[in-house]
Amino acid sequence: MYQVVRARLSVLMGAVRTTWLRRAGRRDAGMVTSEYAMGIVAAVAFAVVLYKVVTSGAVSAELQGIVKQALDARM
């Protein structure tokens, strides 16, 4: 009786394992086209905001001061 239960359990576990592996193989491994488009739009928007911040008067003057200080440093 024990051997029959063990054999049936083995068959059942094999079927479960096969089903899981089949489903794992069907999982999406990357983004779809619409997700790429949204990612590009978000990246461009972030780049525009960053560009505006870096080229603003206060930040630009601060960056120029840092570069000037670095170039005037003694070695």
JSON list of N, CA and C in Angstrom, two decimals:
[
{"chain": "A", "resi": 1, "resn": "MET", "atom": "N", "xyz": [0.83, -1.19, 0.00]},
{"chain": "A", "resi": 1, "resn": "MET", "atom": "CA", "xyz": [0.00, 0.00, 0.00]},
{"chain": "A", "resi": 1, "resn": "MET", "atom": "C", "xyz": [0.87, 1.26, 0.00]},
{"chain": "A", "resi": 2, "resn": "TYR", "atom": "N", "xyz": [1.92, 1.26, 0.82]},
{"chain": "A", "resi": 2, "resn": "TYR", "atom": "CA", "xyz": [2.82, 2.40, 0.90]},
{"chain": "A", "resi": 2, "resn": "TYR", "atom": "C", "xyz": [3.46, 2.69, -0.45]},
{"chain": "A", "resi": 3, "resn": "GLN", "atom": "N", "xyz": [3.84, 1.63, -1.16]},
{"chain": "A", "resi": 3, "resn": "GLN", "atom": "CA", "xyz": [4.49, 1.80, -2.45]},
{"chain": "A", "resi": 3, "resn": "GLN", "atom": "C", "xyz": [3.53, 2.38, -3.49]},
{"chain": "A", "resi": 4, "resn": "VAL", "atom": "N", "xyz": [2.27, 1.98, -3.42]},
{"chain": "A", "resi": 4, "resn": "VAL", "atom": "CA", "xyz": [1.27, 2.51, -4.36]},
{"chain": "A", "resi": 4, "resn": "VAL", "atom": "C", "xyz": [1.06, 4.00, -4.11]},
{"chain": "A", "resi": 5, "resn": "VAL", "atom": "N", "xyz": [0.95, 4.40, -2.85]},
{"chain": "A", "resi": 5, "resn": "VAL", "atom": "CA", "xyz": [0.76, 5.82, -2.51]},
{"chain": "A", "resi": 5, "resn": "VAL", "atom": "C", "xyz": [1.99, 6.62, -2.94]},
{"chain": "A", "resi": 6, "resn": "ARG", "atom": "N", "xyz": [3.15, 6.07, -2.69]},
{"chain": "A", "resi": 6, "resn": "ARG", "atom": "CA", "xyz": [4.39, 6.75, -3.07]},
{"chain": "A", "resi": 6, "resn": "ARG", "atom": "C", "xyz": [4.49, 6.90, -4.59]},
{"chain": "A", "resi": 7, "resn": "ALA", "atom": "N", "xyz": [4.12, 5.89, -5.33]},
{"chain": "A", "resi": 7, "resn": "ALA", "atom": "CA", "xyz": [4.16, 5.96, -6.79]},
{"chain": "A", "resi": 7, "resn": "ALA", "atom": "C", "xyz": [3.18, 7.01, -7.31]},
{"chain": "A", "resi": 8, "resn": "ARG", "atom": "N", "xyz": [1.98, 7.03, -6.76]},
{"chain": "A", "resi": 8, "resn": "ARG", "atom": "CA", "xyz": [0.99, 8.01, -7.20]},
{"chain": "A", "resi": 8, "resn": "ARG", "atom": "C", "xyz": [1.43, 9.43, -6.84]},
{"chain": "A", "resi": 9, "resn": "LEU", "atom": "N", "xyz": [2.01, 9.59, -5.67]},
{"chain": "A", "resi": 9, "resn": "LEU", "atom": "CA", "xyz": [2.51, 10.90, -5.25]},
{"chain": "A", "resi": 9, "resn": "LEU", "atom": "C", "xyz": [3.65, 11.35, -6.16]},
{"chain": "A", "resi": 10, "resn": "SER", "atom": "N", "xyz": [4.49, 10.44, -6.55]},
{"chain": "A", "resi": 10, "resn": "SER", "atom": "CA", "xyz": [5.60, 10.76, -7.45]},
{"chain": "A", "resi": 10, "resn": "SER", "atom": "C", "xyz": [5.08, 11.23, -8.80]},
{"chain": "A", "resi": 11, "resn": "VAL", "atom": "N", "xyz": [4.07, 10.54, -9.32]},
{"chain": "A", "resi": 11, "resn": "VAL", "atom": "CA", "xyz": [3.47, 10.94, -10.59]},
{"chain": "A", "resi": 11, "resn": "VAL", "atom": "C", "xyz": [2.83, 12.32, -10.46]},
{"chain": "A", "resi": 12, "resn": "LEU", "atom": "N", "xyz": [2.12, 12.56, -9.36]},
{"chain": "A", "resi": 12, "resn": "LEU", "atom": "CA", "xyz": [1.47, 13.84, -9.13]},
{"chain": "A", "resi": 12, "resn": "LEU", "atom": "C", "xyz": [2.50, 14.96, -9.03]},
{"chain": "A", "resi": 13, "resn": "MET", "atom": "N", "xyz": [3.57, 14.75, -8.29]},
{"chain": "A", "resi": 13, "resn": "MET", "atom": "CA", "xyz": [4.61, 15.77, -8.13]},
{"chain": "A", "resi": 13, "resn": "MET", "atom": "C", "xyz": [5.31, 16.03, -9.46]},
{"chain": "A", "resi": 14, "resn": "GLY", "atom": "N", "xyz": [5.49, 15.00, -10.25]},
{"chain": "A", "resi": 14, "resn": "GLY", "atom": "CA", "xyz": [6.08, 15.19, -11.58]},
{"chain": "A", "resi": 14, "resn": "GLY", "atom": "C", "xyz": [5.21, 16.05, -12.46]},
{"chain": "A", "resi": 15, "resn": "ALA", "atom": "N", "xyz": [3.90, 15.84, -12.39]},
{"chain": "A", "resi": 15, "resn": "ALA", "atom": "CA", "xyz": [2.97, 16.64, -13.18]},
{"chain": "A", "resi": 15, "resn": "ALA", "atom": "C", "xyz": [2.97, 18.09, -12.71]},
{"chain": "A", "resi": 16, "resn": "VAL", "atom": "N", "xyz": [3.01, 18.28, -11.39]},
{"chain": "A", "resi": 16, "resn": "VAL", "atom": "CA", "xyz": [3.05, 19.64, -10.84]},
{"chain": "A", "resi": 16, "resn": "VAL", "atom": "C", "xyz": [4.33, 20.34, -11.27]},
{"chain": "A", "resi": 17, "resn": "ARG", "atom": "N", "xyz": [5.45, 19.64, -11.20]},
{"chain": "A", "resi": 17, "resn": "ARG", "atom": "CA", "xyz": [6.74, 20.21, -11.58]},
{"chain": "A", "resi": 17, "resn": "ARG", "atom": "C", "xyz": [6.75, 20.57, -13.06]},
{"chain": "A", "resi": 18, "resn": "THR", "atom": "N", "xyz": [6.20, 19.69, -13.91]},
{"chain": "A", "resi": 18, "resn": "THR", "atom": "CA", "xyz": [6.15, 19.95, -15.34]},
{"chain": "A", "resi": 18, "resn": "THR", "atom": "C", "xyz": [5.28, 21.16, -15.65]},
{"chain": "A", "resi": 19, "resn": "THR", "atom": "N", "xyz": [4.13, 21.25, -14.99]},
{"chain": "A", "resi": 19, "resn": "THR", "atom": "CA", "xyz": [3.24, 22.39, -15.19]},
{"chain": "A", "resi": 19, "resn": "THR", "atom": "C", "xyz": [3.92, 23.68, -14.76]},
{"chain": "A", "resi": 20, "resn": "TRP", "atom": "N", "xyz": [4.60, 23.66, -13.63]},
{"chain": "A", "resi": 20, "resn": "TRP", "atom": "CA", "xyz": [5.29, 24.85, -13.15]},
{"chain": "A", "resi": 20, "resn": "TRP", "atom": "C", "xyz": [6.38, 25.27, -14.12]},
{"chain": "A", "resi": 21, "resn": "LEU", "atom": "N", "xyz": [7.16, 24.32, -14.62]},
{"chain": "A", "resi": 21, "resn": "LEU", "atom": "CA", "xyz": [8.23, 24.65, -15.57]},
{"chain": "A", "resi": 21, "resn": "LEU", "atom": "C", "xyz": [7.66, 25.21, -16.87]},
{"chain": "A", "resi": 22, "resn": "ARG", "atom": "N", "xyz": [6.53, 24.66, -17.32]},
{"chain": "A", "resi": 22, "resn": "ARG", "atom": "CA", "xyz": [5.90, 25.15, -18.54]},
{"chain": "A", "resi": 22, "resn": "ARG", "atom": "C", "xyz": [5.43, 26.59, -18.35]},
{"chain": "A", "resi": 23, "resn": "ARG", "atom": "N", "xyz": [4.83, 26.87, -17.20]},
{"chain": "A", "resi": 23, "resn": "ARG", "atom": "CA", "xyz": [4.36, 28.23, -16.93]},
{"chain": "A", "resi": 23, "resn": "ARG", "atom": "C", "xyz": [5.53, 29.18, -16.76]},
{"chain": "A", "resi": 24, "resn": "ALA", "atom": "N", "xyz": [6.60, 28.74, -16.15]},
{"chain": "A", "resi": 24, "resn": "ALA", "atom": "CA", "xyz": [7.78, 29.58, -15.96]},
{"chain": "A", "resi": 24, "resn": "ALA", "atom": "C", "xyz": [8.39, 29.94, -17.30]},
{"chain": "A", "resi": 25, "resn": "GLY", "atom": "N", "xyz": [8.32, 29.03, -18.26]},
{"chain": "A", "resi": 25, "resn": "GLY", "atom": "CA", "xyz": [8.86, 29.30, -19.59]},
{"chain": "A", "resi": 25, "resn": "GLY", "atom": "C", "xyz": [8.03, 30.32, -20.35]},
{"chain": "A", "resi": 26, "resn": "ARG", "atom": "N", "xyz": [6.74, 30.45, -20.02]},
{"chain": "A", "resi": 26, "resn": "ARG", "atom": "CA", "xyz": [5.87, 31.38, -20.71]},
{"chain": "A", "resi": 26, "resn": "ARG", "atom": "C", "xyz": [5.88, 32.77, -20.09]},
{"chain": "A", "resi": 27, "resn": "ARG", "atom": "N", "xyz": [6.53, 32.93, -18.97]},
{"chain": "A", "resi": 27, "resn": "ARG", "atom": "CA", "xyz": [6.54, 34.25, -18.33]},
{"chain": "A", "resi": 27, "resn": "ARG", "atom": "C", "xyz": [7.24, 35.25, -19.22]},
{"chain": "A", "resi": 28, "resn": "ASP", "atom": "N", "xyz": [6.78, 36.50, -19.15]},
{"chain": "A", "resi": 28, "resn": "ASP", "atom": "CA", "xyz": [7.36, 37.55, -19.97]},
{"chain": "A", "resi": 28, "resn": "ASP", "atom": "C", "xyz": [8.73, 37.91, -19.41]},
{"chain": "A", "resi": 29, "resn": "ALA", "atom": "N", "xyz": [9.72, 37.89, -20.25]},
{"chain": "A", "resi": 29, "resn": "ALA", "atom": "CA", "xyz": [11.08, 38.16, -19.81]},
{"chain": "A", "resi": 29, "resn": "ALA", "atom": "C", "xyz": [11.48, 39.61, -20.01]},
{"chain": "A", "resi": 30, "resn": "GLY", "atom": "N", "xyz": [10.66, 40.41, -20.66]},
{"chain": "A", "resi": 30, "resn": "GLY", "atom": "CA", "xyz": [11.03, 41.79, -20.93]},
{"chain": "A", "resi": 30, "resn": "GLY", "atom": "C", "xyz": [9.82, 42.68, -21.06]},
{"chain": "A", "resi": 31, "resn": "MET", "atom": "N", "xyz": [10.06, 43.87, -21.57]},
{"chain": "A", "resi": 31, "resn": "MET", "atom": "CA", "xyz": [8.98, 44.83, -21.72]},
{"chain": "A", "resi": 31, "resn": "MET", "atom": "C", "xyz": [8.34, 44.70, -23.10]},
{"chain": "A", "resi": 32, "resn": "VAL", "atom": "N", "xyz": [7.09, 45.07, -23.17]},
{"chain": "A", "resi": 32, "resn": "VAL", "atom": "CA", "xyz": [6.41, 45.12, -24.46]},
{"chain": "A", "resi": 32, "resn": "VAL", "atom": "C", "xyz": [6.60, 46.50, -25.05]},
{"chain": "A", "resi": 33, "resn": "THR", "atom": "N", "xyz": [6.18, 46.68, -26.29]},
{"chain": "A", "resi": 33, "resn": "THR", "atom": "CA", "xyz": [6.42, 47.94, -27.00]},
{"chain": "A", "resi": 33, "resn": "THR", "atom": "C", "xyz": [5.84, 49.14, -26.26]},
{"chain": "A", "resi": 34, "resn": "SER", "atom": "N", "xyz": [4.65, 49.01, -25.72]},
{"chain": "A", "resi": 34, "resn": "SER", "atom": "CA", "xyz": [4.05, 50.15, -25.01]},
{"chain": "A", "resi": 34, "resn": "SER", "atom": "C", "xyz": [4.85, 50.52, -23.76]},
{"chain": "A", "resi": 35, "resn": "GLU", "atom": "N", "xyz": [5.43, 49.52, -23.10]},
{"chain": "A", "resi": 35, "resn": "GLU", "atom": "CA", "xyz": [6.26, 49.80, -21.93]},
{"chain": "A", "resi": 35, "resn": "GLU", "atom": "C", "xyz": [7.55, 50.49, -22.34]},
{"chain": "A", "resi": 36, "resn": "TYR", "atom": "N", "xyz": [8.13, 50.08, -23.48]},
{"chain": "A", "resi": 36, "resn": "TYR", "atom": "CA", "xyz": [9.31, 50.78, -23.99]},
{"chain": "A", "resi": 36, "resn": "TYR", "atom": "C", "xyz": [8.97, 52.24, -24.29]},
{"chain": "A", "resi": 37, "resn": "ALA", "atom": "N", "xyz": [7.83, 52.48, -24.92]},
{"chain": "A", "resi": 37, "resn": "ALA", "atom": "CA", "xyz": [7.43, 53.84, -25.26]},
{"chain": "A", "resi": 37, "resn": "ALA", "atom": "C", "xyz": [7.27, 54.68, -24.00]},
{"chain": "A", "resi": 38, "resn": "MET", "atom": "N", "xyz": [6.61, 54.14, -22.98]},
{"chain": "A", "resi": 38, "resn": "MET", "atom": "CA", "xyz": [6.42, 54.89, -21.74]},
{"chain": "A", "resi": 38, "resn": "MET", "atom": "C", "xyz": [7.77, 55.14, -21.05]},
{"chain": "A", "resi": 39, "resn": "GLY", "atom": "N", "xyz": [8.66, 54.16, -21.10]},
{"chain": "A", "resi": 39, "resn": "GLY", "atom": "CA", "xyz": [9.99, 54.34, -20.52]},
{"chain": "A", "resi": 39, "resn": "GLY", "atom": "C", "xyz": [10.77, 55.43, -21.22]},
{"chain": "A", "resi": 40, "resn": "ILE", "atom": "N", "xyz": [10.67, 55.48, -22.55]},
{"chain": "A", "resi": 40, "resn": "ILE", "atom": "CA", "xyz": [11.37, 56.52, -23.30]},
{"chain": "A", "resi": 40, "resn": "ILE", "atom": "C", "xyz": [10.79, 57.89, -23.00]},
{"chain": "A", "resi": 41, "resn": "VAL", "atom": "N", "xyz": [9.47, 57.99, -22.92]},
{"chain": "A", "resi": 41, "resn": "VAL", "atom": "CA", "xyz": [8.83, 59.27, -22.60]},
{"chain": "A", "resi": 41, "resn": "VAL", "atom": "C", "xyz": [9.26, 59.74, -21.21]},
{"chain": "A", "resi": 42, "resn": "ALA", "atom": "N", "xyz": [9.30, 58.84, -20.26]},
{"chain": "A", "resi": 42, "resn": "ALA", "atom": "CA", "xyz": [9.72, 59.21, -18.89]},
{"chain": "A", "resi": 42, "resn": "ALA", "atom": "C", "xyz": [11.18, 59.63, -18.87]},
{"chain": "A", "resi": 43, "resn": "ALA", "atom": "N", "xyz": [12.04, 58.94, -19.61]},
{"chain": "A", "resi": 43, "resn": "ALA", "atom": "CA", "xyz": [13.46, 59.28, -19.65]},
{"chain": "A", "resi": 43, "resn": "ALA", "atom": "C", "xyz": [13.67, 60.65, -20.29]},
{"chain": "A", "resi": 44, "resn": "VAL", "atom": "N", "xyz": [12.94, 60.93, -21.35]},
{"chain": "A", "resi": 44, "resn": "VAL", "atom": "CA", "xyz": [13.07, 62.24, -22.02]},
{"chain": "A", "resi": 44, "resn": "VAL", "atom": "C", "xyz": [12.57, 63.35, -21.10]},
{"chain": "A", "resi": 45, "resn": "ALA", "atom": "N", "xyz": [11.46, 63.11, -20.42]},
{"chain": "A", "resi": 45, "resn": "ALA", "atom": "CA", "xyz": [10.94, 64.12, -19.49]},
{"chain": "A", "resi": 45, "resn": "ALA", "atom": "C", "xyz": [11.94, 64.39, -18.37]},
{"chain": "A", "resi": 46, "resn": "PHE", "atom": "N", "xyz": [12.54, 63.33, -17.84]},
{"chain": "A", "resi": 46, "resn": "PHE", "atom": "CA", "xyz": [13.55, 63.51, -16.79]},
{"chain": "A", "resi": 46, "resn": "PHE", "atom": "C", "xyz": [14.76, 64.27, -17.32]},
{"chain": "A", "resi": 47, "resn": "ALA", "atom": "N", "xyz": [15.18, 63.97, -18.56]},
{"chain": "A", "resi": 47, "resn": "ALA", "atom": "CA", "xyz": [16.32, 64.66, -19.16]},
{"chain": "A", "resi": 47, "resn": "ALA", "atom": "C", "xyz": [16.02, 66.14, -19.34]},
{"chain": "A", "resi": 48, "resn": "VAL", "atom": "N", "xyz": [14.81, 66.48, -19.75]},
{"chain": "A", "resi": 48, "resn": "VAL", "atom": "CA", "xyz": [14.42, 67.88, -19.93]},
{"chain": "A", "resi": 48, "resn": "VAL", "atom": "C", "xyz": [14.46, 68.62, -18.60]},
{"chain": "A", "resi": 49, "resn": "VAL", "atom": "N", "xyz": [13.90, 68.01, -17.57]},
{"chain": "A", "resi": 49, "resn": "VAL", "atom": "CA", "xyz": [13.91, 68.64, -16.24]},
{"chain": "A", "resi": 49, "resn": "VAL", "atom": "C", "xyz": [15.34, 68.82, -15.75]},
{"chain": "A", "resi": 50, "resn": "LEU", "atom": "N", "xyz": [16.17, 67.80, -15.92]},
{"chain": "A", "resi": 50, "resn": "LEU", "atom": "CA", "xyz": [17.56, 67.90, -15.49]},
{"chain": "A", "resi": 50, "resn": "LEU", "atom": "C", "xyz": [18.29, 68.98, -16.27]},
{"chain": "A", "resi": 51, "resn": "TYR", "atom": "N", "xyz": [18.05, 69.07, -17.57]},
{"chain": "A", "resi": 51, "resn": "TYR", "atom": "CA", "xyz": [18.68, 70.10, -18.39]},
{"chain": "A", "resi": 51, "resn": "TYR", "atom": "C", "xyz": [18.29, 71.50, -17.91]},
{"chain": "A", "resi": 52, "resn": "LYS", "atom": "N", "xyz": [17.00, 71.67, -17.62]},
{"chain": "A", "resi": 52, "resn": "LYS", "atom": "CA", "xyz": [16.52, 72.98, -17.15]},
{"chain": "A", "resi": 52, "resn": "LYS", "atom": "C", "xyz": [17.16, 73.35, -15.81]},
{"chain": "A", "resi": 53, "resn": "VAL", "atom": "N", "xyz": [17.32, 72.37, -14.93]},
{"chain": "A", "resi": 53, "resn": "VAL", "atom": "CA", "xyz": [17.93, 72.65, -13.62]},
{"chain": "A", "resi": 53, "resn": "VAL", "atom": "C", "xyz": [19.40, 73.00, -13.78]},
{"chain": "A", "resi": 54, "resn": "VAL", "atom": "N", "xyz": [20.11, 72.23, -14.60]},
{"chain": "A", "resi": 54, "resn": "VAL", "atom": "CA", "xyz": [21.55, 72.46, -14.75]},
{"chain": "A", "resi": 54, "resn": "VAL", "atom": "C", "xyz": [21.83, 73.77, -15.47]},
{"chain": "A", "resi": 55, "resn": "THR", "atom": "N", "xyz": [20.99, 74.18, -16.41]},
{"chain": "A", "resi": 55, "resn": "THR", "atom": "CA", "xyz": [21.24, 75.42, -17.14]},
{"chain": "A", "resi": 55, "resn": "THR", "atom": "C", "xyz": [20.61, 76.64, -16.47]},
{"chain": "A", "resi": 56, "resn": "SER", "atom": "N", "xyz": [19.99, 76.47, -15.32]},
{"chain": "A", "resi": 56, "resn": "SER", "atom": "CA", "xyz": [19.44, 77.63, -14.62]},
{"chain": "A", "resi": 56, "resn": "SER", "atom": "C", "xyz": [20.59, 78.50, -14.11]},
{"chain": "A", "resi": 57, "resn": "GLY", "atom": "N", "xyz": [20.30, 79.74, -13.83]},
{"chain": "A", "resi": 57, "resn": "GLY", "atom": "CA", "xyz": [21.34, 80.70, -13.45]},
{"chain": "A", "resi": 57, "resn": "GLY", "atom": "C", "xyz": [22.13, 80.30, -12.22]},
{"chain": "A", "resi": 58, "resn": "ALA", "atom": "N", "xyz": [21.45, 79.94, -11.15]},
{"chain": "A", "resi": 58, "resn": "ALA", "atom": "CA", "xyz": [22.14, 79.63, -9.90]},
{"chain": "A", "resi": 58, "resn": "ALA", "atom": "C", "xyz": [23.01, 78.38, -10.01]},
{"chain": "A", "resi": 59, "resn": "VAL", "atom": "N", "xyz": [22.47, 77.35, -10.60]},
{"chain": "A", "resi": 59, "resn": "VAL", "atom": "CA", "xyz": [23.22, 76.10, -10.73]},
{"chain": "A", "resi": 59, "resn": "VAL", "atom": "C", "xyz": [24.37, 76.28, -11.71]},
{"chain": "A", "resi": 60, "resn": "SER", "atom": "N", "xyz": [24.14, 76.99, -12.80]},
{"chain": "A", "resi": 60, "resn": "SER", "atom": "CA", "xyz": [25.19, 77.23, -13.78]},
{"chain": "A", "resi": 60, "resn": "SER", "atom": "C", "xyz": [26.35, 78.00, -13.15]},
{"chain": "A", "resi": 61, "resn": "ALA", "atom": "N", "xyz": [26.03, 79.04, -12.39]},
{"chain": "A", "resi": 61, "resn": "ALA", "atom": "CA", "xyz": [27.08, 79.83, -11.73]},
{"chain": "A", "resi": 61, "resn": "ALA", "atom": "C", "xyz": [27.84, 78.98, -10.72]},
{"chain": "A", "resi": 62, "resn": "GLU", "atom": "N", "xyz": [27.14, 78.14, -10.00]},
{"chain": "A", "resi": 62, "resn": "GLU", "atom": "CA", "xyz": [27.79, 77.27, -9.00]},
{"chain": "A", "resi": 62, "resn": "GLU", "atom": "C", "xyz": [28.71, 76.26, -9.69]},
{"chain": "A", "resi": 63, "resn": "LEU", "atom": "N", "xyz": [28.24, 75.67, -10.79]},
{"chain": "A", "resi": 63, "resn": "LEU", "atom": "CA", "xyz": [29.08, 74.71, -11.52]},
{"chain": "A", "resi": 63, "resn": "LEU", "atom": "C", "xyz": [30.31, 75.39, -12.11]},
{"chain": "A", "resi": 64, "resn": "GLN", "atom": "N", "xyz": [30.15, 76.60, -12.63]},
{"chain": "A", "resi": 64, "resn": "GLN", "atom": "CA", "xyz": [31.30, 77.34, -13.16]},
{"chain": "A", "resi": 64, "resn": "GLN", "atom": "C", "xyz": [32.29, 77.65, -12.06]},
{"chain": "A", "resi": 65, "resn": "GLY", "atom": "N", "xyz": [31.79, 77.99, -10.88]},
{"chain": "A", "resi": 65, "resn": "GLY", "atom": "CA", "xyz": [32.67, 78.26, -9.75]},
{"chain": "A", "resi": 65, "resn": "GLY", "atom": "C", "xyz": [33.46, 77.02, -9.34]},
{"chain": "A", "resi": 66, "resn": "ILE", "atom": "N", "xyz": [32.80, 75.86, -9.34]},
{"chain": "A", "resi": 66, "resn": "ILE", "atom": "CA", "xyz": [33.48, 74.61, -8.98]},
{"chain": "A", "resi": 66, "resn": "ILE", "atom": "C", "xyz": [34.56, 74.28, -9.99]},
{"chain": "A", "resi": 67, "resn": "VAL", "atom": "N", "xyz": [34.24, 74.43, -11.28]},
{"chain": "A", "resi": 67, "resn": "VAL", "atom": "CA", "xyz": [35.23, 74.14, -12.33]},
{"chain": "A", "resi": 67, "resn": "VAL", "atom": "C", "xyz": [36.40, 75.11, -12.24]},
{"chain": "A", "resi": 68, "resn": "LYS", "atom": "N", "xyz": [36.11, 76.39, -12.06]},
{"chain": "A", "resi": 68, "resn": "LYS", "atom": "CA", "xyz": [37.17, 77.40, -11.94]},
{"chain": "A", "resi": 68, "resn": "LYS", "atom": "C", "xyz": [38.07, 77.11, -10.75]},
{"chain": "A", "resi": 69, "resn": "GLN", "atom": "N", "xyz": [37.47, 76.74, -9.62]},
{"chain": "A", "resi": 69, "resn": "GLN", "atom": "CA", "xyz": [38.24, 76.42, -8.43]},
{"chain": "A", "resi": 69, "resn": "GLN", "atom": "C", "xyz": [39.12, 75.20, -8.67]},
{"chain": "A", "resi": 70, "resn": "ALA", "atom": "N", "xyz": [38.61, 74.22, -9.38]},
{"chain": "A", "resi": 70, "resn": "ALA", "atom": "CA", "xyz": [39.38, 73.00, -9.67]},
{"chain": "A", "resi": 70, "resn": "ALA", "atom": "C", "xyz": [40.54, 73.32, -10.60]},
{"chain": "A", "resi": 71, "resn": "LEU", "atom": "N", "xyz": [40.31, 74.19, -11.58]},
{"chain": "A", "resi": 71, "resn": "LEU", "atom": "CA", "xyz": [41.37, 74.54, -12.52]},
{"chain": "A", "resi": 71, "resn": "LEU", "atom": "C", "xyz": [42.43, 75.44, -11.89]},
{"chain": "A", "resi": 72, "resn": "ASP", "atom": "N", "xyz": [42.06, 76.23, -10.89]},
{"chain": "A", "resi": 72, "resn": "ASP", "atom": "CA", "xyz": [43.01, 77.12, -10.22]},
{"chain": "A", "resi": 72, "resn": "ASP", "atom": "C", "xyz": [43.77, 76.45, -9.09]},
{"chain": "A", "resi": 73, "resn": "ALA", "atom": "N", "xyz": [43.46, 75.20, -8.80]},
{"chain": "A", "resi": 73, "resn": "ALA", "atom": "CA", "xyz": [44.09, 74.50, -7.68]},
{"chain": "A", "resi": 73, "resn": "ALA", "atom": "C", "xyz": [45.58, 74.28, -7.98]},
{"chain": "A", "resi": 74, "resn": "ARG", "atom": "N", "xyz": [46.38, 74.37, -6.92]},
{"chain": "A", "resi": 74, "resn": "ARG", "atom": "CA", "xyz": [47.82, 74.13, -7.06]},
{"chain": "A", "resi": 74, "resn": "ARG", "atom": "C", "xyz": [48.12, 72.68, -6.87]},
{"chain": "A", "resi": 75, "resn": "MET", "atom": "N", "xyz": [49.07, 72.21, -7.64]},
{"chain": "A", "resi": 75, "resn": "MET", "atom": "CA", "xyz": [49.49, 70.81, -7.54]},
{"chain": "A", "resi": 75, "resn": "MET", "atom": "C", "xyz": [50.79, 70.73, -6.78]}
]
